[in-house]
Coordinates of C-alpha atoms in Angstrom, one line a residue:
X1 CA 0.5 -73.8 -43.9
X2 CA -2.3 -71.7 -42.3
X3 CA -5.8 -72.1 -43.6
X4 CA -8.7 -69.7 -44.0
X5 CA -10.9 -68.2 -41.3
X6 CA -13.5 -70.8 -40.2
X7 CA -16.7 -69.0 -39.2
X8 CA -18.6 -70.4 -36.2
X9 CA -22.0 -71.1 -37.8
X10 CA -24.0 -70.1 -34.8
X11 CA -24.8 -66.5 -35.6
X12 CA -25.7 -64.1 -38.4
X13 CA -26.3 -60.5 -39.1
X14 CA -27.9 -59.2 -42.2
X15 CA -26.9 -55.6 -42.7
X16 CA -25.4 -55.8 -46.2
X17 CA -25.2 -52.2 -47.1
X18 CA -23.7 -50.5 -50.2
X19 CA -22.6 -47.1 -51.7
X20 CA -21.1 -45.0 -54.5
X21 CA -18.7 -42.4 -53.0
X22 CA -15.0 -41.9 -52.5
X23 CA -13.9 -42.6 -48.9
X24 CA -10.7 -40.5 -48.7
X25 CA -12.2 -37.0 -48.6
X26 CA -14.6 -38.0 -45.9
X27 CA -12.6 -40.3 -43.6
X28 CA -11.0 -37.8 -41.2
X29 CA -14.2 -35.7 -40.8
X30 CA -16.2 -38.9 -40.2
X31 CA -13.7 -40.1 -37.6
X32 CA -13.8 -36.8 -35.9
X33 CA -17.5 -37.1 -35.4
X34 CA -17.2 -40.5 -33.9
X35 CA -16.1 -41.2 -30.4
X36 CA -12.5 -42.3 -29.9
X37 CA -12.8 -44.3 -26.8
X38 CA -12.7 -47.7 -28.4
X39 CA -9.3 -49.5 -28.2
X40 CA -7.8 -51.2 -31.3
X41 CA -8.4 -54.7 -30.0
X42 CA -11.3 -56.4 -31.8
X43 CA -13.7 -58.6 -29.8
X44 CA -13.2 -62.3 -30.5
X45 CA -16.9 -63.1 -30.6
X46 CA -17.7 -66.7 -31.2
X47 CA -14.5 -67.4 -33.2
X48 CA -11.7 -67.2 -30.7
X49 CA -8.0 -67.4 -31.7
X50 CA -7.6 -70.7 -30.0
X51 CA -10.6 -72.3 -31.6
X52 CA -9.6 -71.1 -35.1
X53 CA -6.1 -72.5 -34.7
X54 CA -7.4 -75.8 -33.6
X55 CA -9.7 -76.1 -36.6
X56 CA -7.1 -74.9 -39.0
X57 CA -4.9 -77.8 -38.1
X58 CA -7.7 -80.2 -39.0
X59 CA -8.2 -78.6 -42.5
X60 CA -4.7 -77.9 -43.9
X61 CA -5.5 -79.7 -47.1
X62 CA -8.2 -77.2 -48.1
X63 CA -5.8 -74.7 -49.6
X64 CA -4.0 -77.0 -51.9
X65 CA -6.4 -77.0 -54.8
X66 CA -6.2 -74.5 -57.7
X67 CA -9.0 -72.5 -59.1
X68 CA -9.9 -73.0 -62.8
X69 CA -12.9 -72.1 -64.9
X70 CA -14.6 -75.5 -64.7
X71 CA -17.0 -76.1 -61.8
X72 CA -17.1 -79.4 -59.9
X73 CA -21.0 -79.5 -60.3
X74 CA -23.6 -78.8 -62.9
X75 CA -24.3 -75.1 -63.6
X76 CA -28.1 -75.7 -63.2
X77 CA -29.1 -74.7 -59.7
X78 CA -31.5 -77.5 -59.1
X79 CA -28.9 -80.1 -60.1
X80 CA -25.9 -78.5 -58.5
X81 CA -26.6 -80.0 -55.0
X82 CA -26.5 -83.6 -56.3
X83 CA -23.8 -85.8 -54.7
X84 CA -22.6 -89.2 -55.7
X85 CA -25.2 -91.8 -54.8
X86 CA -24.3 -93.9 -51.8
X87 CA -21.4 -91.6 -50.8
X88 CA -21.1 -91.3 -47.0
X89 CA -20.9 -87.6 -46.1
X90 CA -20.1 -88.5 -42.6
X91 CA -21.9 -87.4 -39.5
X92 CA -21.8 -83.9 -38.2
X93 CA -19.3 -83.9 -35.3
X94 CA -18.2 -81.7 -32.4
X95 CA -14.5 -80.9 -32.0
X96 CA -12.8 -80.2 -28.7
X97 CA -14.4 -76.8 -28.6
X98 CA -17.9 -78.2 -29.0
X99 CA -18.3 -76.7 -32.4
X100 CA -20.9 -78.3 -34.7
X101 CA -19.6 -78.9 -38.2
X102 CA -22.0 -78.1 -41.1
X103 CA -21.4 -79.8 -44.4
X104 CA -21.1 -77.6 -47.5
X105 CA -24.1 -79.4 -49.0
X106 CA -26.2 -77.4 -46.6
X107 CA -25.4 -74.2 -48.5
X108 CA -27.2 -75.6 -51.5
X109 CA -30.1 -77.3 -49.7
X110 CA -30.6 -74.1 -47.6
X111 CA -30.9 -72.0 -50.8
X112 CA -33.6 -74.1 -52.3
X113 CA -36.1 -72.2 -50.1
X114 CA -36.0 -69.6 -52.9
X115 CA -37.9 -71.1 -55.8
X116 CA -37.6 -67.8 -57.8
X117 CA -34.5 -65.9 -58.6
X118 CA -36.2 -62.5 -58.2
X119 CA -37.3 -63.4 -54.7
X120 CA -33.6 -64.0 -53.8
X121 CA -32.6 -60.5 -55.2
X122 CA -35.5 -58.9 -53.3
X123 CA -34.1 -60.4 -50.1
X124 CA -30.9 -58.4 -50.6
X125 CA -32.9 -55.3 -51.3
X126 CA -34.7 -55.8 -48.0
X127 CA -31.4 -55.5 -46.2
X128 CA -30.8 -52.1 -48.0
X129 CA -34.3 -50.9 -47.1
X130 CA -33.6 -51.9 -43.4
X131 CA -30.5 -49.7 -43.6
X132 CA -32.6 -46.5 -44.2
X133 CA -32.5 -45.9 -40.5
X134 CA -28.7 -45.7 -40.7
X135 CA -28.8 -43.2 -43.5
X136 CA -29.0 -45.4 -46.7
X137 CA -30.4 -43.4 -49.6
X138 CA -30.1 -45.9 -52.5
X139 CA -29.4 -49.4 -53.5
X140 CA -27.8 -50.2 -56.9
X141 CA -28.6 -53.4 -58.8
X142 CA -26.4 -53.9 -61.8
X143 CA -24.4 -56.2 -64.0
X144 CA -20.8 -56.8 -63.1
X145 CA -18.4 -58.3 -65.6
X146 CA -16.1 -61.1 -64.3
X147 CA -12.5 -59.9 -65.3
X148 CA -11.3 -63.5 -65.6
X149 CA -13.6 -64.6 -68.4
X150 CA -16.0 -61.7 -69.2
X151 CA -19.1 -63.6 -67.9
X152 CA -21.8 -61.6 -66.2
X153 CA -22.1 -61.3 -62.4
X154 CA -24.7 -59.6 -60.2
X155 CA -23.8 -56.5 -58.2
X156 CA -25.9 -55.3 -55.2
X157 CA -24.6 -52.1 -53.5
X158 CA -26.1 -49.6 -51.1
X159 CA -24.9 -46.8 -48.8
X160 CA -26.1 -48.0 -45.4
X161 CA -24.1 -48.4 -42.2
X162 CA -21.8 -51.2 -43.5
X163 CA -20.4 -54.0 -41.3
X164 CA -17.5 -54.1 -39.0
X165 CA -15.3 -57.3 -38.9
X166 CA -17.5 -59.0 -36.3
X167 CA -20.8 -58.1 -38.1
X168 CA -19.5 -59.4 -41.4
X169 CA -18.6 -62.7 -39.8
X170 CA -22.1 -63.0 -38.3
X171 CA -23.6 -62.1 -41.6
X172 CA -21.9 -65.0 -43.3
X173 CA -22.8 -67.5 -40.7
X174 CA -26.2 -68.9 -39.9
X175 CA -29.2 -68.1 -37.7
X176 CA -28.2 -64.9 -36.1
X177 CA -30.1 -61.6 -36.5
X178 CA -30.2 -58.6 -34.2
X179 CA -32.9 -56.9 -36.2
X180 CA -36.1 -55.8 -34.4
X181 CA -39.0 -57.5 -36.1
X182 CA -41.3 -54.5 -35.5
X183 CA -39.0 -52.2 -37.5
X184 CA -37.2 -54.4 -40.0
X185 CA -38.2 -56.5 -42.9
X186 CA -35.6 -59.1 -42.2
X187 CA -35.7 -61.1 -39.0
X188 CA -34.7 -64.7 -39.5
X189 CA -30.9 -64.3 -39.9
X190 CA -30.7 -66.5 -43.0
X191 CA -31.6 -64.3 -46.0
X192 CA -28.0 -63.4 -47.1
X193 CA -26.9 -67.1 -47.4
X194 CA -30.1 -68.4 -49.0
X195 CA -30.4 -65.5 -51.5
X196 CA -26.8 -65.3 -52.6
X197 CA -26.4 -69.1 -53.0
X198 CA -29.7 -69.2 -54.9
X199 CA -28.4 -66.8 -57.5
X200 CA -24.8 -68.0 -57.9
X201 CA -22.2 -70.5 -56.6
X202 CA -20.0 -67.8 -55.1
X203 CA -20.2 -64.4 -53.5
X204 CA -17.7 -61.7 -52.5
X205 CA -18.7 -59.1 -49.9
X206 CA -16.9 -55.8 -49.4
X207 CA -18.0 -53.7 -46.5
X208 CA -16.7 -50.5 -44.9
X209 CA -17.9 -49.3 -41.5
X210 CA -17.3 -46.4 -39.1
X211 CA -17.8 -47.4 -35.5
X212 CA -16.6 -45.6 -32.3
X213 CA -13.9 -43.8 -34.1
X214 CA -12.5 -46.7 -36.0
X215 CA -12.9 -47.1 -39.8
X216 CA -12.6 -50.7 -41.0
X217 CA -13.2 -52.4 -44.2
X218 CA -13.6 -56.2 -44.6
X219 CA -13.7 -58.7 -47.4
X220 CA -15.4 -62.1 -47.2
X221 CA -15.8 -65.0 -49.6
X222 CA -18.6 -67.6 -49.4
X223 CA -17.7 -70.0 -52.2
X224 CA -19.6 -73.2 -53.0
X225 CA -17.1 -73.8 -55.7
X226 CA -14.1 -73.7 -53.3
X227 CA -15.8 -76.0 -50.8
X228 CA -16.8 -78.6 -53.4
X229 CA -13.5 -78.6 -55.3
X230 CA -11.4 -78.9 -52.2
X231 CA -13.6 -81.7 -50.7
X232 CA -14.2 -79.8 -47.5
X233 CA -16.6 -81.4 -45.0
X234 CA -17.2 -78.1 -43.2
X235 CA -18.1 -74.6 -44.4
X236 CA -15.0 -72.4 -44.5
X237 CA -15.3 -68.7 -45.0
X238 CA -12.1 -66.7 -45.6
X239 CA -12.3 -63.1 -44.3
X240 CA -9.7 -60.3 -44.2
X241 CA -9.9 -57.0 -42.5
X242 CA -8.2 -53.6 -42.9
X243 CA -8.2 -50.5 -40.6
X244 CA -7.7 -46.9 -41.5
X245 CA -4.7 -45.2 -40.0
X246 CA -5.4 -41.5 -39.7
X247 CA -1.7 -40.7 -39.3
X248 CA -0.8 -42.2 -42.7
X249 CA -4.1 -41.7 -44.4
X250 CA -4.2 -45.3 -45.6
X251 CA -5.9 -48.6 -44.8
X252 CA -3.6 -51.1 -43.2
X253 CA -3.9 -54.8 -42.7
X254 CA -5.7 -55.8 -39.5
X255 CA -4.0 -58.9 -38.1
X256 CA -6.7 -60.3 -35.8
X257 CA -5.0 -63.6 -35.4
X258 CA -1.5 -63.0 -36.8
X259 CA 0.1 -62.2 -40.1
X260 CA 0.2 -65.8 -41.3
X261 CA -3.5 -66.3 -40.7
X262 CA -4.2 -63.1 -42.7
X263 CA -2.0 -64.2 -45.5
X264 CA -3.7 -67.6 -45.7
X265 CA -7.1 -66.0 -45.9
X266 CA -6.0 -63.5 -48.5
X267 CA -4.4 -66.3 -50.6
X268 CA -7.6 -68.3 -50.5
X269 CA -9.7 -65.3 -51.6
X270 CA -7.4 -64.5 -54.5
X271 CA -7.3 -68.1 -55.6
X272 CA -11.1 -68.6 -55.6
X273 CA -12.5 -65.2 -56.5
X274 CA -12.5 -63.2 -59.7
X275 CA -9.5 -61.0 -58.5
X276 CA -6.0 -62.3 -58.6
X277 CA -4.1 -59.6 -56.7
X278 CA -4.7 -57.7 -53.5
X279 CA -4.8 -54.3 -55.2
X280 CA -7.7 -55.4 -57.4
X281 CA -9.6 -56.5 -54.3
X282 CA -9.0 -53.1 -52.6
X283 CA -10.0 -51.2 -55.7
X284 CA -13.5 -52.4 -55.2
X285 CA -13.8 -50.0 -52.3
X286 CA -13.1 -47.0 -54.5
X287 CA -16.8 -46.4 -55.1
X288 CA -17.9 -47.1 -51.6
X289 CA -18.1 -44.0 -49.4
X290 CA -17.4 -43.7 -45.6
X291 CA -19.9 -46.4 -45.0
X292 CA -21.5 -49.1 -47.1
X293 CA -21.1 -52.5 -48.7
X294 CA -20.9 -54.2 -52.1
X295 CA -22.0 -57.7 -52.9
X296 CA -20.8 -59.4 -56.1
X297 CA -22.4 -62.8 -56.9
X298 CA -20.6 -64.7 -59.6
X299 CA -20.7 -68.1 -61.3
X300 CA -24.4 -67.4 -61.7
X301 CA -26.7 -70.4 -62.1
X302 CA -28.1 -71.7 -65.4
X303 CA -31.7 -72.8 -66.1
X304 CA -32.7 -76.2 -67.3
X305 CA -32.1 -75.2 -70.9
X306 CA -28.5 -74.4 -70.2
X307 CA -28.9 -70.6 -70.4
X308 CA -27.9 -68.2 -67.6
X309 CA -31.0 -67.8 -65.4
X310 CA -30.6 -64.0 -65.3
X311 CA -30.8 -62.3 -68.6
X312 CA -28.7 -59.1 -68.8
X313 CA -28.6 -58.8 -72.6
X314 CA -32.2 -58.4 -73.9
X315 CA -32.9 -55.1 -72.1
X316 CA -29.9 -53.0 -71.1
X317 CA -32.0 -51.2 -68.4
X318 CA -33.5 -54.3 -66.8
X319 CA -32.7 -57.8 -65.6
X320 CA -35.0 -60.5 -67.0
X321 CA -35.7 -64.1 -66.2
X322 CA -34.3 -66.0 -69.2
X323 CA -36.9 -67.6 -71.5
X324 CA -40.0 -66.4 -69.6
X325 CA -40.5 -62.9 -71.2
X326 CA -41.5 -63.9 -74.7
X327 CA -44.8 -62.1 -75.6
X328 CA -47.0 -64.2 -77.9
X329 CA -48.4 -62.1 -80.7
X330 CA -52.2 -62.7 -81.0
X331 CA -55.3 -61.1 -82.3
X332 CA -57.0 -61.7 -79.0
X333 CA -57.1 -58.3 -77.3
X334 CA -57.8 -59.9 -73.9
X335 CA -54.7 -62.0 -74.0
X336 CA -52.6 -59.0 -75.2
X337 CA -53.8 -56.9 -72.3
X338 CA -53.1 -59.7 -69.8
X339 CA -49.5 -60.1 -71.2
X340 CA -48.8 -56.4 -70.9
X341 CA -50.2 -56.0 -67.4
X342 CA -48.0 -55.6 -64.4
X343 CA -49.4 -58.8 -62.9
X344 CA -47.7 -60.8 -65.8
X345 CA -44.6 -58.7 -66.4
X346 CA -43.5 -58.7 -62.8
X347 CA -42.9 -62.5 -63.2
X348 CA -40.0 -61.9 -65.6
X349 CA -39.0 -58.2 -65.4
X350 CA -37.1 -57.1 -62.2
X351 CA -37.8 -53.5 -63.0
X352 CA -41.5 -54.1 -62.9
X353 CA -41.2 -56.4 -59.8
X354 CA -39.1 -53.9 -57.9
X355 CA -41.5 -51.1 -58.8
X356 CA -44.3 -52.8 -56.8
X357 CA -42.1 -54.6 -54.2
X358 CA -42.6 -52.0 -51.5
X359 CA -46.0 -50.4 -50.6
X360 CA -44.4 -47.2 -49.4
X361 CA -41.0 -46.3 -50.8
X362 CA -39.1 -44.1 -48.3
X363 CA -39.1 -40.6 -49.8
X364 CA -35.3 -40.2 -49.7
X365 CA -34.5 -43.7 -50.9
X366 CA -34.3 -45.1 -54.4
X367 CA -33.6 -48.3 -56.3
X368 CA -31.2 -47.8 -59.2
X369 CA -31.5 -50.7 -61.6
X370 CA -28.7 -50.8 -64.3
X371 CA -28.2 -47.0 -64.2
X372 CA -31.8 -45.9 -64.1
X373 CA -34.0 -45.2 -61.1
X374 CA -37.0 -47.5 -60.6
X375 CA -40.2 -45.6 -60.5
X376 CA -42.5 -46.9 -57.7
X377 CA -45.8 -48.1 -59.0
X378 CA -49.1 -48.3 -57.0
X379 CA -51.5 -51.0 -58.1
X380 CA -54.3 -48.9 -56.6
X381 CA -53.7 -46.2 -59.2
X382 CA -54.7 -48.8 -61.8
X383 CA -58.2 -49.2 -60.3
X384 CA -61.6 -47.6 -60.9
X385 CA -64.7 -47.7 -58.7
X386 CA -62.4 -48.1 -55.7
X387 CA -63.8 -49.2 -52.3
X388 CA -61.6 -49.0 -49.1
X389 CA -62.8 -51.7 -46.8
X390 CA -61.5 -51.6 -43.2
X391 CA -61.8 -54.5 -40.9
X392 CA -60.2 -55.8 -37.7
X393 CA -58.8 -59.3 -37.5
X394 CA -59.4 -61.1 -34.2
X395 CA -57.5 -64.0 -32.7
X396 CA -58.8 -65.6 -29.6
X397 CA -60.9 -62.6 -28.9
X398 CA -58.0 -60.2 -29.2
X399 CA -58.4 -57.6 -31.9
X400 CA -55.3 -57.0 -34.1
X401 CA -54.5 -53.7 -35.8
X402 CA -57.0 -52.4 -38.4
X403 CA -56.5 -53.5 -41.9
X404 CA -57.6 -51.4 -44.9
X405 CA -58.2 -53.2 -48.2
X406 CA -58.4 -51.2 -51.4
X407 CA -60.5 -53.1 -54.0
X408 CA -61.8 -52.1 -57.4
X409 CA -61.9 -52.9 -61.1
X410 CA -58.8 -52.6 -63.3
X411 CA -59.0 -49.7 -65.7
X412 CA -59.2 -52.1 -68.7
X413 CA -62.1 -54.2 -67.2
X414 CA -64.0 -56.0 -68.5
X415 CA -61.4 -56.7 -71.3
X416 CA -58.7 -58.0 -69.0
X417 CA -58.5 -61.4 -67.4
X418 CA -56.5 -60.4 -64.3
X419 CA -57.8 -60.6 -60.7
X420 CA -56.5 -61.1 -57.1
X421 CA -55.1 -59.3 -54.1
X422 CA -51.5 -58.0 -53.7
X423 CA -50.8 -58.7 -50.1
X424 CA -47.9 -56.8 -48.3
X425 CA -46.3 -57.6 -45.0
X426 CA -44.4 -54.7 -43.2
X427 CA -44.3 -52.8 -46.4
X428 CA -42.9 -55.7 -48.4
X429 CA -44.9 -57.5 -51.2
X430 CA -45.4 -61.1 -50.3
X431 CA -48.2 -62.3 -52.6
X432 CA -48.8 -60.4 -55.9
X433 CA -52.3 -60.8 -57.3
X434 CA -53.2 -63.7 -55.1
X435 CA -56.1 -65.4 -56.7
X436 CA -58.4 -66.2 -53.8
X437 CA -61.6 -66.4 -56.0
X438 CA -62.6 -69.2 -58.3
X439 CA -62.8 -67.4 -61.7
X440 CA -64.0 -70.4 -63.7
X441 CA -67.3 -68.7 -64.5
X442 CA -65.9 -65.2 -64.9
X443 CA -67.2 -63.9 -61.5
X444 CA -64.5 -61.7 -60.1
X445 CA -62.8 -61.1 -63.4
X446 CA -60.9 -57.8 -63.3
X447 CA -61.4 -57.3 -59.5
X448 CA -58.1 -56.4 -57.8
X449 CA -57.3 -55.5 -54.3
X450 CA -54.3 -54.3 -52.2
X451 CA -53.7 -54.7 -48.5
X452 CA -51.0 -54.8 -45.8
X453 CA -51.4 -57.9 -43.6
X454 CA -49.0 -57.6 -40.7
X455 CA -51.0 -60.0 -38.5
X456 CA -49.9 -63.1 -40.4
X457 CA -46.4 -64.4 -40.8
X458 CA -44.6 -64.8 -44.1
X459 CA -42.5 -67.8 -45.0
X460 CA -38.7 -67.6 -44.9
X461 CA -38.4 -66.8 -48.6
X462 CA -41.0 -64.0 -48.3
X463 CA -42.9 -65.3 -51.3
X464 CA -45.9 -66.8 -49.3
X465 CA -47.5 -66.8 -45.9
X466 CA -47.5 -69.6 -43.3
X467 CA -50.7 -71.6 -43.7
X468 CA -52.1 -70.8 -40.3
X469 CA -55.7 -70.7 -39.3
X470 CA -55.6 -66.9 -39.5
X471 CA -54.3 -67.2 -43.0
X472 CA -57.2 -69.4 -44.0
X473 CA -59.7 -67.0 -42.5
X474 CA -58.1 -64.1 -44.4
X475 CA -58.3 -66.1 -47.7
X476 CA -62.0 -66.8 -47.1
X477 CA -62.6 -63.2 -46.2
X478 CA -61.0 -61.9 -49.3
X479 CA -62.9 -64.3 -51.5
X480 CA -66.2 -63.1 -50.0
X481 CA -65.0 -59.5 -50.5
X482 CA -64.3 -60.2 -54.2
X483 CA -67.7 -61.8 -54.8
X484 CA -69.6 -59.1 -52.9
X485 CA -67.8 -56.3 -54.7
X486 CA -68.6 -58.1 -58.0
X487 CA -72.3 -58.4 -57.1
X488 CA -72.8 -54.7 -56.5
X489 CA -70.4 -53.2 -59.1
X490 CA -70.1 -55.6 -62.1
X491 CA -72.8 -53.6 -64.1
X492 CA -70.5 -50.6 -64.0
X493 CA -68.1 -52.3 -66.4
X494 CA -70.7 -53.9 -68.7
X495 CA -71.7 -57.1 -66.9
X496 CA -75.3 -58.0 -66.1
X497 CA -76.2 -56.6 -62.7
X498 CA -76.2 -59.3 -60.0
X499 CA -77.9 -57.5 -57.1
X500 CA -80.1 -54.5 -56.7
X501 CA -79.7 -52.0 -53.9
X502 CA -81.7 -52.7 -50.8
X503 CA -83.1 -49.9 -48.6
X504 CA -83.3 -50.2 -44.9
X505 CA -86.5 -49.6 -42.8
X506 CA -84.6 -47.0 -40.8
X507 CA -83.9 -44.8 -43.8
X508 CA -87.5 -45.2 -45.2
X509 CA -88.9 -44.3 -41.8
X510 CA -86.7 -41.3 -41.4
X511 CA -87.6 -40.1 -44.9
X512 CA -91.4 -40.4 -44.2
X513 CA -91.0 -38.6 -40.8
X514 CA -89.3 -35.6 -42.4
X515 CA -91.3 -35.4 -45.7
X516 CA -93.9 -33.0 -44.4
X517 CA -91.4 -30.4 -42.9
X518 CA -91.4 -27.0 -44.5
X519 CA -88.5 -24.6 -45.3
X520 CA -85.9 -24.2 -43.9
X521 CA -86.2 -27.7 -42.5
X522 CA -87.1 -29.1 -45.9
X523 CA -84.1 -27.5 -47.5
X524 CA -81.8 -28.9 -44.8
X525 CA -83.4 -32.3 -45.1
X526 CA -82.7 -32.4 -48.8
X527 CA -79.1 -31.3 -48.2
X528 CA -78.7 -34.1 -45.7
X529 CA -80.3 -36.7 -48.0
X530 CA -78.1 -35.6 -50.9
X531 CA -75.0 -35.9 -48.8
X532 CA -76.1 -39.2 -47.4
X533 CA -76.8 -40.5 -50.8
X534 CA -73.5 -39.3 -52.3
X535 CA -71.6 -40.7 -49.3
X536 CA -73.8 -43.8 -48.8
X537 CA -73.5 -43.7 -45.0
X538 CA -74.3 -47.0 -43.3
X539 CA -74.3 -48.1 -39.7
X540 CA -71.5 -49.9 -37.9
X541 CA -72.0 -53.0 -35.8
X542 CA -69.4 -54.8 -33.7
X543 CA -68.7 -58.4 -34.5
X544 CA -69.6 -61.3 -32.3
X545 CA -67.7 -64.6 -32.0
X546 CA -64.2 -65.6 -30.9
X547 CA -61.2 -66.8 -32.6
X548 CA -59.9 -65.6 -36.0
X549 CA -62.9 -63.5 -37.1
X550 CA -62.7 -60.5 -39.4
X551 CA -64.8 -57.4 -38.9
X552 CA -65.6 -55.3 -42.0
X553 CA -66.5 -52.2 -40.1
X554 CA -66.1 -49.5 -42.7
X555 CA -66.2 -49.3 -46.5
X556 CA -65.1 -46.3 -48.5
X557 CA -66.0 -46.1 -52.2
X558 CA -65.0 -44.2 -55.3
X559 CA -67.6 -41.5 -56.3
X560 CA -67.0 -41.7 -60.1
X561 CA -70.1 -43.9 -60.3
X562 CA -73.7 -43.3 -59.2
X563 CA -74.3 -43.5 -55.5
X564 CA -77.6 -45.3 -56.1
X565 CA -75.6 -48.4 -57.2
X566 CA -74.7 -49.0 -53.6
X567 CA -77.2 -50.6 -51.2
X568 CA -78.0 -48.8 -48.0
X569 CA -76.5 -51.6 -45.9
X570 CA -74.3 -54.5 -46.9
X571 CA -73.4 -57.3 -44.7
X572 CA -70.4 -59.7 -44.6
X573 CA -71.7 -62.8 -42.8
X574 CA -73.7 -60.8 -40.4
X575 CA -71.2 -57.9 -40.1
X576 CA -72.3 -54.6 -41.5
X577 CA -70.2 -51.9 -43.1
X578 CA -70.0 -48.2 -43.5
X579 CA -69.4 -46.7 -47.0
X580 CA -68.1 -43.3 -47.8
X581 CA -67.3 -42.1 -51.3
X582 CA -63.9 -41.0 -52.5
X583 CA -63.3 -38.8 -55.5
X584 CA -61.2 -40.2 -58.3
X585 CA -58.7 -37.3 -58.3
X586 CA -57.9 -38.2 -54.7
X587 CA -57.2 -41.8 -55.8
X588 CA -54.8 -40.7 -58.5
X589 CA -53.0 -38.1 -56.3
X590 CA -49.5 -38.9 -55.0
X591 CA -47.8 -37.1 -52.2
X592 CA -45.4 -37.8 -49.3
X593 CA -46.2 -37.5 -45.6
X594 CA -43.9 -36.4 -42.8
X595 CA -42.8 -40.0 -42.3
X596 CA -41.3 -40.1 -45.8
X597 CA -44.0 -42.4 -47.3
X598 CA -44.8 -41.6 -50.9
X599 CA -47.9 -43.4 -51.9
X600 CA -51.4 -43.2 -53.3
X601 CA -52.5 -44.9 -50.1
X602 CA -51.9 -41.7 -48.1
X603 CA -54.3 -39.8 -50.3
X604 CA -57.0 -42.4 -49.7
X605 CA -56.5 -42.4 -45.9
X606 CA -56.6 -38.6 -45.7
X607 CA -59.7 -38.5 -47.8
X608 CA -61.4 -41.1 -45.7
X609 CA -60.7 -39.1 -42.5
X610 CA -62.0 -35.9 -44.1
X611 CA -65.3 -37.5 -45.3
X612 CA -65.8 -39.3 -41.9
X613 CA -65.5 -35.9 -40.1
X614 CA -68.0 -34.4 -42.5
X615 CA -70.4 -37.3 -41.9
X616 CA -70.3 -36.7 -38.1
X617 CA -71.1 -33.1 -38.6
X618 CA -74.1 -33.8 -40.9
X619 CA -75.4 -36.4 -38.6
X620 CA -75.3 -34.0 -35.7
X621 CA -77.1 -31.4 -37.7
X622 CA -79.7 -34.0 -38.8
X623 CA -80.4 -35.0 -35.1
X624 CA -80.8 -31.3 -34.3
X625 CA -83.5 -30.9 -36.9
X626 CA -85.2 -34.1 -35.9
X627 CA -85.4 -32.8 -32.4
X628 CA -86.9 -29.6 -33.7
X629 CA -89.4 -31.5 -35.7
X630 CA -90.5 -33.5 -32.7
X631 CA -91.0 -30.2 -30.7
X632 CA -93.1 -28.7 -33.6
X633 CA -95.2 -31.9 -33.9
X634 CA -95.8 -31.8 -30.1
X635 CA -96.9 -28.1 -30.3
X636 CA -99.3 -28.9 -33.1
X637 CA -100.8 -31.8 -31.2
X638 CA -101.3 -29.6 -28.0
X639 CA -103.3 -27.1 -30.0

């Protein structure tokens, strides 16, 4: 008997893409647009025929077991990796082809990097977002009903480029990624395995791809249930492939390593998946267009209370974390506001979490959750008295790219006990409402910020950052930023004023020098003073020092409050800043730029540039009149 395809676990590609179209009307036209120079032979890659046959002889026993509804391990994720105490799993070994064996237990231990189920789903959404460059326009997240027993499964589907047979095999192995870190969210080559195995014990992948004139569709099964029940001491991944025959207009079996090998893989997939006949498997491609992929995760994990971790029943348009979405009714308005705020709801509602997951949603891309499009939400739109603080992180004297932090009070301040910074990395939310400030005395309450920190590295599960020296410096800087913002703005929301504005000697001197000027100079002086007051222009100084310093070189503030509330010069540990006011309507405006980014942030940046240009013009005019004043004073003295 032949056994399933055994994937060489030395490579991985994470281009899981999905879609919702019928292939047949498009196939011939798509093929016609592709080049036809590629031959029908498929590259062997790292899993050559000889190697697969040798390994198959060693694992003949793995296809003998039968699939039933009972699982050979607890349904709770955190207990499902437990093995019998004292059982010798045996050392990893190399066969005659120098192939390292990886025990199935690694699938579970590898998935424990995801502490949170939503973080695992987000990992799969990242793959869809990365497929925008290949034409992906949507990703579907939905409930899928297991036809065997009616239990819920999780469906992730998008219409990206799909995967050819080799790419699918790399995707389902470990440690390989051909994504460019500068242009893609994913880069470690491990996300598909960690995320799918964190959500459920088993996953089926359906993928269709058009490459160099060939249309292929592949099906792969990564099954923790199969591996545990059959007692495998290596990770076996059965994969089958089909190729479109333009003369017959049908997909035909692609025998990469012979008919018997294909039949063995197909038999294993049918035995251990939710589909019992080949036609049912192939019907899953009916809603996939010319390119795309579909991921179905089944045998979903339970929580410690014995309930399914993902709740599909409470809200038909959402996916919730079971047991964590209970709102406690109370007469305390502060607690009620906190419970209803996005900072709390994103912990248990995937609709809320996915709405803030990306800083800039591509304009032609959408997330469809259980049949309804997710509306992107900008945390900045929830703020008032907004300042935009731009600074430049430095590492060993080298200046990184500029970082703009938007900071302000929540609209419900001071009646809401929420604070912290939502930190993004390459457009992806890593830390939502990161509490950098000690709020034990109420200082910083209601102060929220948003920034994109591409200069520090996220952890593998993309739910935190690596605790580097640069990370620690950022944490300190954001804490100082919170306290300073509080000191100068807390009175605007009803707290006792902490600090009074401080005037600089330069401003006082300039005012005294120009006070005696007559019209039209006086009129111009008043115009300049008014503009300077409303825009709170302050000088810019370059930072001194070396490694891992942050330079707050410009600050831009919301003009919906009195300009006199701001000091003429504020300093962050010796670094001064420049403040320019933004109008509230600009903060609330939403529009898309030529790069397809649709965000409130774009309105802020455009307003900042406009006001800065006006500042330069006013300063030039001011210097002109100062020079005129000097000449007039000189003429008077000569008389």
